[in-house]
XYZ file of C-alpha atoms in Angstrom:
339
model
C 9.439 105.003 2.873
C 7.270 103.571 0.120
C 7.092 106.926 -1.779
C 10.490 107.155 -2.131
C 10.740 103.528 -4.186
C 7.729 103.271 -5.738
C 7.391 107.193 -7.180
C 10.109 106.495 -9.520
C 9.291 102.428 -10.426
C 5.504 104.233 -11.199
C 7.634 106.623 -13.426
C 9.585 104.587 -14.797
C 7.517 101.658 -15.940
C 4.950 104.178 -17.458
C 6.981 106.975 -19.179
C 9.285 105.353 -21.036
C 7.186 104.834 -24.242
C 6.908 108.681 -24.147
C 11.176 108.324 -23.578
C 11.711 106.012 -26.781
C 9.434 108.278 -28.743
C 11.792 111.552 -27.792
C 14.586 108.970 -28.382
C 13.650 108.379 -31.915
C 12.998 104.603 -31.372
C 9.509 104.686 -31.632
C 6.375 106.908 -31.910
C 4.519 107.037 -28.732
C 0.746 107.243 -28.786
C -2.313 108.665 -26.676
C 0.990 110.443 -24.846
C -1.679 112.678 -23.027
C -3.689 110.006 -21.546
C -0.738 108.091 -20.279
C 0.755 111.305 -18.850
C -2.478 111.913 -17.115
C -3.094 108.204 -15.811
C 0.884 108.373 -14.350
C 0.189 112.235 -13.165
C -2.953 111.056 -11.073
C -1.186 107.606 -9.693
C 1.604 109.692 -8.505
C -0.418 112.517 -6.408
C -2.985 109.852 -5.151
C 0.006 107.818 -3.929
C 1.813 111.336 -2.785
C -1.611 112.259 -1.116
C -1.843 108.854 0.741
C 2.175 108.410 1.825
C 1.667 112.656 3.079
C -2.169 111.898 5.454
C -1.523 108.573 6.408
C 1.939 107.069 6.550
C 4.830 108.170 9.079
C 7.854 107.177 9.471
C 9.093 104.691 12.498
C 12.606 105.404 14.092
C 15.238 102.794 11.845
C 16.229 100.161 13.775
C 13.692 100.266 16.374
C 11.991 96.729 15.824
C 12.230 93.466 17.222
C 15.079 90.964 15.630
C 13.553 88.109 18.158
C 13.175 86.251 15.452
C 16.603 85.773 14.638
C 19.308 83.817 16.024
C 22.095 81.980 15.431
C 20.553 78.966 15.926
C 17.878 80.198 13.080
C 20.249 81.965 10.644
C 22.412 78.788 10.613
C 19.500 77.072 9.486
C 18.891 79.601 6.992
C 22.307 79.805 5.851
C 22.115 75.967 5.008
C 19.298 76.112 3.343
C 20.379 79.122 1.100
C 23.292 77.143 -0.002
C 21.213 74.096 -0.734
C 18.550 76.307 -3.083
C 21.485 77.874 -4.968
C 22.560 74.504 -5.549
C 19.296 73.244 -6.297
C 18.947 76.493 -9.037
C 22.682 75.650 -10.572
C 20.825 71.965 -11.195
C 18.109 73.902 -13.644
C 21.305 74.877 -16.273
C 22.095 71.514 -17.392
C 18.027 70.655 -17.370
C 17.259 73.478 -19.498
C 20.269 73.157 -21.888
C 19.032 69.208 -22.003
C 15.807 69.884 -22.582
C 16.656 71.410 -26.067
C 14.648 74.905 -25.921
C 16.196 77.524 -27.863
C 14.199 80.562 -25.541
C 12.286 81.860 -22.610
C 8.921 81.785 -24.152
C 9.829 78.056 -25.712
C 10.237 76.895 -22.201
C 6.778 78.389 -21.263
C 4.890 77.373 -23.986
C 5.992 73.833 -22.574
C 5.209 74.352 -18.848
C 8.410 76.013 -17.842
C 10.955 74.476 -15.592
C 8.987 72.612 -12.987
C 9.629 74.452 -9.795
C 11.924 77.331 -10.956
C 10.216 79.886 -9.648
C 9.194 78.500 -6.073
C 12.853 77.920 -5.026
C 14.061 81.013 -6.577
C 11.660 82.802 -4.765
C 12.765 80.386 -1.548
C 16.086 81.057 -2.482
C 15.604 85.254 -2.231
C 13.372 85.479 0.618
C 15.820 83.302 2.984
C 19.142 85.660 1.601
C 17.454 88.927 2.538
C 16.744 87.667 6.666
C 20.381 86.130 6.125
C 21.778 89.353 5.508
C 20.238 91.965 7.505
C 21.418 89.260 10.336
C 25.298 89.264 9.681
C 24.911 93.283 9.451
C 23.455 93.527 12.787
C 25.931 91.150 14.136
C 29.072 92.035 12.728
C 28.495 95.692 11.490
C 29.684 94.635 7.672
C 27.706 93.604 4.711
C 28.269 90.062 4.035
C 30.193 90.456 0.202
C 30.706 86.534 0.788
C 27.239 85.870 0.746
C 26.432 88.543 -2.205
C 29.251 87.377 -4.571
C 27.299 83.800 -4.009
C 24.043 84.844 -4.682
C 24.811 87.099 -8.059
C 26.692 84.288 -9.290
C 23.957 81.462 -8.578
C 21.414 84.243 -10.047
C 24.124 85.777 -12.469
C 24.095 82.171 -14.041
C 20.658 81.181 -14.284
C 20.236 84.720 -16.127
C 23.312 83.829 -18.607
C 22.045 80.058 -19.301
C 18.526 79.971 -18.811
C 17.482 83.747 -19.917
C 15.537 84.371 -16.582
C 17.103 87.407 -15.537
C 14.557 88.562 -12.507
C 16.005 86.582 -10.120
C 19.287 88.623 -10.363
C 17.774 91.877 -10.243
C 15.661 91.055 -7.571
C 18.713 89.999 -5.798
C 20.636 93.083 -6.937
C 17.442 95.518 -5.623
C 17.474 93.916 -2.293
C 20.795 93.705 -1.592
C 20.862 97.232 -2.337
C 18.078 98.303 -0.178
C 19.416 96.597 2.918
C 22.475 98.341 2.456
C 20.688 101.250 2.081
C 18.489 100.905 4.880
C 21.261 100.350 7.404
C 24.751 102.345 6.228
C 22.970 105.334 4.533
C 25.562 106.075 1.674
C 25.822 109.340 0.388
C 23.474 110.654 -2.634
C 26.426 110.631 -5.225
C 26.363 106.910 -4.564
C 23.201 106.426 -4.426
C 22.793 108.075 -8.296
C 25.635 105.877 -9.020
C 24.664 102.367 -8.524
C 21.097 103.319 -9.582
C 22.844 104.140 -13.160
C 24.936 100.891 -12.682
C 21.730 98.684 -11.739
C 19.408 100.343 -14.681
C 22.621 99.429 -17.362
C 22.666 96.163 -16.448
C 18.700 95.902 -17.481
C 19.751 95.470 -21.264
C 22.782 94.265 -20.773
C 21.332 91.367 -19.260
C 18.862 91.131 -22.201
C 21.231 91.153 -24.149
C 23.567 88.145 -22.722
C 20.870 85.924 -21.410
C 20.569 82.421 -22.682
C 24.071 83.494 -24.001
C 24.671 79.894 -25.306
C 21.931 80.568 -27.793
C 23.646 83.728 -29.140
C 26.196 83.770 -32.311
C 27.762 86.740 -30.981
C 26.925 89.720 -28.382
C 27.569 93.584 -29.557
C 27.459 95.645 -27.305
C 28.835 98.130 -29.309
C 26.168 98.397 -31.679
C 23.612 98.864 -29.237
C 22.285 102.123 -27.439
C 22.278 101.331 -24.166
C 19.929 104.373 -22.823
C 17.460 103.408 -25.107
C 17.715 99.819 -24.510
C 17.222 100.334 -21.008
C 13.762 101.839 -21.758
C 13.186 99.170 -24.360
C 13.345 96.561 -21.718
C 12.116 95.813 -18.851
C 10.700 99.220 -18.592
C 8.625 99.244 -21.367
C 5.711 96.491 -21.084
C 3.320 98.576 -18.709
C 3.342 101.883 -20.611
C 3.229 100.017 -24.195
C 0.317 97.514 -22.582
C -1.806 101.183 -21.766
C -0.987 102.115 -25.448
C -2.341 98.815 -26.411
C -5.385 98.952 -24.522
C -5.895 102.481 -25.667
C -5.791 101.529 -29.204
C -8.633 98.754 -28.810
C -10.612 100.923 -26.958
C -13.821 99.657 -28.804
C -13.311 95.741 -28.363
C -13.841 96.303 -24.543
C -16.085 98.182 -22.141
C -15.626 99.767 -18.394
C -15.282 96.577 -15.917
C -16.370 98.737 -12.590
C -14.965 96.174 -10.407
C -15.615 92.609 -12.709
C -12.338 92.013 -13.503
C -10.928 92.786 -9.549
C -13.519 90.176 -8.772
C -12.621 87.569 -11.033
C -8.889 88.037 -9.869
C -9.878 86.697 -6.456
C -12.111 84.526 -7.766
C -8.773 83.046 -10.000
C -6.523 83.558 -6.747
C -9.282 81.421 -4.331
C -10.063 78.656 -7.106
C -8.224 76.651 -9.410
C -9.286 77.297 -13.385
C -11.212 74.206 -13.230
C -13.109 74.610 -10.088
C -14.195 78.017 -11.234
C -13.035 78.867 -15.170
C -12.748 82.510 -15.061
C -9.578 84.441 -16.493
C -7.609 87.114 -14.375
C -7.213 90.366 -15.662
C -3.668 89.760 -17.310
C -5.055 86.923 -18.902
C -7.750 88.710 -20.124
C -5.482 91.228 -21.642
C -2.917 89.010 -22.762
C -5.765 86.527 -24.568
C -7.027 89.444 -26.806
C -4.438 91.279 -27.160
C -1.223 89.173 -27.309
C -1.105 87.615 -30.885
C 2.201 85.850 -29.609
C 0.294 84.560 -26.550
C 0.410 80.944 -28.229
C 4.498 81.242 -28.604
C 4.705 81.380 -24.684
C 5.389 85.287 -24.561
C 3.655 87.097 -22.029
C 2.899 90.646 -22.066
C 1.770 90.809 -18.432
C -0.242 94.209 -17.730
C -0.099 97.319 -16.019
C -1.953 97.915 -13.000
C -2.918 101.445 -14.156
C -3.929 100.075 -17.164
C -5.946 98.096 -15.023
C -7.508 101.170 -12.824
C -8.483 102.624 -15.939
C -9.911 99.641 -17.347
C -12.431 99.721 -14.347
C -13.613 103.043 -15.160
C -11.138 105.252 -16.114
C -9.235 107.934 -14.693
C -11.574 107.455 -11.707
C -10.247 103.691 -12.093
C -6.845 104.696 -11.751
C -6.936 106.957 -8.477
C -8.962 104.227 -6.925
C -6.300 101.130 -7.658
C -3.797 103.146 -6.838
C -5.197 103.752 -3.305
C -5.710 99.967 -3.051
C -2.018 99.609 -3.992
C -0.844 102.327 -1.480
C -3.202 100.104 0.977
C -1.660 97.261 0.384
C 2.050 98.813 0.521
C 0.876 100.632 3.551
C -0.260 97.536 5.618
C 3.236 95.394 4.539
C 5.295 98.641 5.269
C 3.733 99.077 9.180
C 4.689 95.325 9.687
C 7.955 95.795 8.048
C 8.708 98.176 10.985
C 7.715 95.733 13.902
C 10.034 92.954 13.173
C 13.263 91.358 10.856
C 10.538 89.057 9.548
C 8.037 92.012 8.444
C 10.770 93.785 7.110
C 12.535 90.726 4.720
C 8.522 90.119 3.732
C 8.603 94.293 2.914
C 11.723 93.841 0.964
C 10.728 90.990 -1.016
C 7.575 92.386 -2.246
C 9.030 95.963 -3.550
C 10.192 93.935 -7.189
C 7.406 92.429 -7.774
């Protein structure tokens, strides 16, 4: 159900400047207004999920469009893209770029991120296929896949593409064996260690030495990936008088961006926007990205923030009702819940 995983990413991603400041990392500022923005994003989306979604009998949809004819096929090709990503190591560690943002401040790796996300959207249909066929998860198929994605995190520093992996995995096995809450809790505390850890280790052959020892891991986990959206509000907060109310500009310009290319019509999406005047390391490659409750109350708002976050449970809504017609609508579901 989509309150169930996105309550706690909303949570999580928005909180946890408020975490490092009871942590003693950091001191946390216009607490209040954050706690309000998450407070109203959570019982608009709690509203929604209660009047308007129900839940579908598991297991009741169509797998027509999967056979073994079609997951051979698949399978092939999912070998071939992990392949293809193993290729990227010795390109990057060529190439001569010391870090992440290096590599984007040059373009990036030319077609990184399409085949990863090829590479991900073909394992998830994969999977749910040799469940319903032979009952078991495939742990083959998984060890692959973390250490194709394990590897491009370790070498080339972009460590997404293993989570993602990890969170999908984890919700098809969820979705079809059920396990009980203790393990539930458990790999949840296994899958939000291996946040920093990660950080920690990527582009390890860039890296004197790794520490672990010296390094708080609870607070690291909040440091990390955790952290942007929360510390992005803060930001925006803080230069409060360098921008006004958009009322709907800046949602237009994002499908204006999405429709045209930048020189067709020149217009900046909202993270750009953000990440242009706010992001003095913008021009080292590092990307802040945004928040899309910063961007609600951008718009106008607290009123901002209740009304994105209705367009965000309508999205999640539509993607969730196909999810439980077909295996196709369901591997598009699951792909979409990390990003």
């Amino acid at each position: 159900h989509p309150f169930v995983w996105l309550a706690p990413f909303i949570v999580l991603y928005n909180v946890s400047v408020y975490i490092l400041d009871i942590l003693g990392v950091r001191e946390a500022l216009f607490i209040s207004v954050i706690f309000n923005c998450t407070y109203l994003s959570l019982s608009t989306l709690f509203l929604y999920c209660a009047f308007f979604i129900k839940n579908s009998a598991r297991n009741s949809f169509s797998y027509a469009f999967l056979n073994f004819r079609r997951v051979k096929i698949i399978g092939k090709f999912l070998t071939i893209l992990g392949f293809l990503l193993l290729c990227y190591i010795p390109l990057f560690l060529k190439s001569g770029y010391t870090s992440k943002m290096e590599t984007n401040l040059h373009g990036g790796l030319p077609g990184l991120g399409f085949i990863s996300k090829l590479f991900i959207f073909f394992y998830i249909p994969y999977i749910i296929y040799t469940i319903r066929v032979t009952g078991k998860f495939p742990i083959k198929v998984f060890i692959y896949t973390v250490l194709v994605t394990l590897s491009i995190s370790l070498f080339i520093g972009e460590r997404d593409i293993f989570l993602t992996i990890i969170l999908c995995s984890f919700l098809v096995f969820y979705y079809y064996f059920r396990p009980s809450f203790k393990k539930v809790v458990l790999i949840a505390v296994i899958c939000l260690g291996l946040v920093p850890i990660l950080g920690m280790t990527k582009q390890i052959t860039n890296k004197d030495k790794i520490d672990l020892g010296q390094v708080n891991l609870v607070a690291a986990v909040f440091q990390g990936e955790f952290f942007s959206s929360g510390h992005n509000i803060e930001v925006l907060l803080v230069n409060q008088s360098q921008w006004n109310y958009q009322y709907g500009k800046s949602l237009l310009n994002d499908i204006m961006r999405a429709l045209f290319p930048p020189m067709i019509f020149p217009v900046q999406n909202t993270t750009g926007w953000f990440n242009s005047h706010f992001n003095g390391r913008a021009y080292m490659g590092y990307g802040m990205g945004f928040s899309y409750i910063g961007e609600g109350y951008l718009q106008c708002g607290y009123c901002g923030v209740i009304i994105w976050t209705i367009f965000l449970a309508l999205i999640v809504h539509c993607l969730y009702k196909y999810s439980q017609k077909s295996v196709l609508g369901l591997s598009i579901f699951l792909f979409i819940i990390p990003k």
